[in-house]
C-alpha positions as semicolon CSV with decimal commas, in nm:
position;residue;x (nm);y (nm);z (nm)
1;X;0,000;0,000;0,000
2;X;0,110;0,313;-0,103
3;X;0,003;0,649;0,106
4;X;-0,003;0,970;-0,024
5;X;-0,103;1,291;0,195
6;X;-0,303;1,550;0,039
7;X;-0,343;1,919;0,085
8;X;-0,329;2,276;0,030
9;X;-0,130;2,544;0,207
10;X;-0,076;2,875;0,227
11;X;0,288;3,090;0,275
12;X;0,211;3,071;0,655
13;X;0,174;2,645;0,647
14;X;-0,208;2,742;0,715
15;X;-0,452;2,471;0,617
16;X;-0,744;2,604;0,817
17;X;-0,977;2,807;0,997
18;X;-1,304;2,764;1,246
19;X;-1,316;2,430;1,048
20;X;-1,337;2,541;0,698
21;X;-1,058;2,607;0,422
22;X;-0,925;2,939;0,427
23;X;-0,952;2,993;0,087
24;X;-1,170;2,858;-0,230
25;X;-0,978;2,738;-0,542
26;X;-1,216;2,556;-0,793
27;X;-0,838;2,413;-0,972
28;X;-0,701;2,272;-0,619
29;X;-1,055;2,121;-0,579
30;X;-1,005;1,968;-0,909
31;X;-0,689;1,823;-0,913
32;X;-0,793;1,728;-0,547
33;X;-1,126;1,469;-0,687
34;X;-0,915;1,383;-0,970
35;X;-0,615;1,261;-0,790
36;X;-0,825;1,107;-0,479
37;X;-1,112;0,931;-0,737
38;X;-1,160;0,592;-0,691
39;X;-0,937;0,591;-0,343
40;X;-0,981;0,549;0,036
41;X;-0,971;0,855;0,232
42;X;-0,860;0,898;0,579
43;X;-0,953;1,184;0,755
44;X;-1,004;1,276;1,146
45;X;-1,312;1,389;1,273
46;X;-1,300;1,746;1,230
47;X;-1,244;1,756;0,870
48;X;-1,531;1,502;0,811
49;X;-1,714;1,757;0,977
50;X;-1,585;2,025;0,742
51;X;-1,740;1,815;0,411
52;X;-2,059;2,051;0,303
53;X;-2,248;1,734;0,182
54;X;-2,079;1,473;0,407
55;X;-1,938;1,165;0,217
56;X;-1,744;1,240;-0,085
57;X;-1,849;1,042;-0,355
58;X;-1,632;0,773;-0,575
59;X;-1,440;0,721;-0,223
60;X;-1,419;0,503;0,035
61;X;-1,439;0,743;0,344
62;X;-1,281;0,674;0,662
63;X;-1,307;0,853;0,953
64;X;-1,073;0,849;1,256
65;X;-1,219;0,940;1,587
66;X;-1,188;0,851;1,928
67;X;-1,500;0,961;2,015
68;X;-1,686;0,609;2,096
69;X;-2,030;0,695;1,951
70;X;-1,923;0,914;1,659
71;X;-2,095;0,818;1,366
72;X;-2,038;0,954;0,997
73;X;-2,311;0,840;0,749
74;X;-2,181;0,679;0,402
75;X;-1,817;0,699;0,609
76;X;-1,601;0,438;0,810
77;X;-1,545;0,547;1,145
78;X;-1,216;0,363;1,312
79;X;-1,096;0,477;1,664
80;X;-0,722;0,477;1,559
81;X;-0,532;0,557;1,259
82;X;-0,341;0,169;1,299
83;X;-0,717;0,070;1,279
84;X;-0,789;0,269;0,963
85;X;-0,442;0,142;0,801
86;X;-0,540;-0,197;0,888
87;X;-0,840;-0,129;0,666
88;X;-0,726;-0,012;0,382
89;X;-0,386;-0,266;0,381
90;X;-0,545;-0,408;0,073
91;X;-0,572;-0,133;-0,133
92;X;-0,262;-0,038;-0,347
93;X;-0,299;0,408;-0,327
94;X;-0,456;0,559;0,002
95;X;-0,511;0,935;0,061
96;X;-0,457;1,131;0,384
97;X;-0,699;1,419;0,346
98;X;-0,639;1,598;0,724
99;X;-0,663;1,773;0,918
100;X;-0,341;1,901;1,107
101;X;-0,284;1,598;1,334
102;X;-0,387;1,312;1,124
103;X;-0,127;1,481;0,920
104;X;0,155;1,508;1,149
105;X;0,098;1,182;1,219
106;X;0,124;1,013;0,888
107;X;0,407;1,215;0,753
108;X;0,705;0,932;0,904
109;X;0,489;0,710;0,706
110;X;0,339;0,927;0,397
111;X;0,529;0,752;0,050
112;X;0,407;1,096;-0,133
113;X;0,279;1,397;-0,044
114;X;0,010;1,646;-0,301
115;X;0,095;1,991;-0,188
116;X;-0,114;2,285;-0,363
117;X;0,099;2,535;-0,197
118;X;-0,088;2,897;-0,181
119;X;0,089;3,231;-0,209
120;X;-0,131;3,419;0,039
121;X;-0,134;3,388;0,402
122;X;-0,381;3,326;0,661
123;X;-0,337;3,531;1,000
124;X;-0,614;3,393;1,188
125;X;-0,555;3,020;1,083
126;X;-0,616;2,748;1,372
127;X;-0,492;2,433;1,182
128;X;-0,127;2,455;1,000
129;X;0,069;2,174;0,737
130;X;0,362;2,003;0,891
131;X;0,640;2,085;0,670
132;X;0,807;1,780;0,480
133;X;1,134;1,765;0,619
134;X;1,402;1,782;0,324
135;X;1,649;1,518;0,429
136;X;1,384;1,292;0,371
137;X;1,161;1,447;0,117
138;X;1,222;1,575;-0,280
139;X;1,010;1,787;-0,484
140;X;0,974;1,506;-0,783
141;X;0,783;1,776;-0,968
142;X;0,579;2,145;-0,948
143;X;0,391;2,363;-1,173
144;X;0,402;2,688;-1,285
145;X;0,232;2,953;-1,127
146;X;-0,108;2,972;-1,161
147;X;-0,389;3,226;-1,078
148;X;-0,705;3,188;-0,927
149;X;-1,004;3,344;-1,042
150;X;-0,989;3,528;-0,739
151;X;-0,591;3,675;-0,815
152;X;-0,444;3,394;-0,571
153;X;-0,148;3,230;-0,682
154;X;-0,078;2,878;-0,641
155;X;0,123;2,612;-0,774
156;X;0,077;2,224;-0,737
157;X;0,380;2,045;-0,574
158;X;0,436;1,652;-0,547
159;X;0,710;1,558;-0,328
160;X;0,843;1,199;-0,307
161;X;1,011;1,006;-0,015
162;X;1,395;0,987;-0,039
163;X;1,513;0,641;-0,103
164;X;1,807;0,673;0,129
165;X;1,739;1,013;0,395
């Protein structure tokens, strides 16, 4: 099983705010369903929360909480992250979709990580990226610079696991 980590953020390593993405970019959203299609997803509570229409479609959800009677309709709900692993050891690609601790967490064990990184910051962010550490991570390959619709800049990023950090 491979597992890649997926997400956007901006110059500050914000990701986001009261629960919700700090910004709206219709391309990150994009490349985000296209690249997680057909996949598991593993994300913690709060960002299942986040989802406007709750399960996202063409996915297998799964939902990490230790909460004992969480429940997430059209989701998986494991009370670990081992357990959620252990669910998914079948498939060949998982995603890691957040939020900021279910990503800290995966990172020693992340094979690739999606970064849409945004050239705008976020003062009053609450949730921030872990930074891939650069001993033990490349940038395989990045974009140019695009524009939003909006004027923000962004740029996709995928980073790959060093064979020998």
């Amino acid at each position: 099983m491979n597992i890649a980590i997926i997400a956007a953020m901006g110059r500050n390593r914000a990701i986001g705010r009261d629960n919700r993405l700090p910004w709206a970019i219709p391309e990150d959203l994009a490349r985000f369903k296209a690249l997680t299609m057909g996949h598991p997803i593993i994300m913690g509570r709060k960002t299942w929360m986040s989802l406007p229409k709750g399960a996202l479609p063409g996915r297998r959800n799964i939902v990490v909480s230790r909460a004992p009677l969480f429940t997430a309709p059209g989701a998986e709900v494991f009370a670990s992250l081992a357990d959620a692993l252990r669910a998914t050891v079948t498939d060949p690609l998982v995603f890691i979709i957040g939020g900021g601790e279910i990503y800290r967490q995966m990172m020693p064990l992340a094979d690739t990580i999606h970064l849409t990184r945004i050239d705008a910051d976020c003062p009053d962010a609450d949730t921030f990226f872990p930074l891939p550490d650069e001993r033990e991570w490349e940038l395989a390959e990045a974009s140019e610079t695009h524009a939003s619709a909006d004027g923000i800049e962004y740029r996709f990023e995928t980073w790959a696991r060093r064979a020998n950090p």
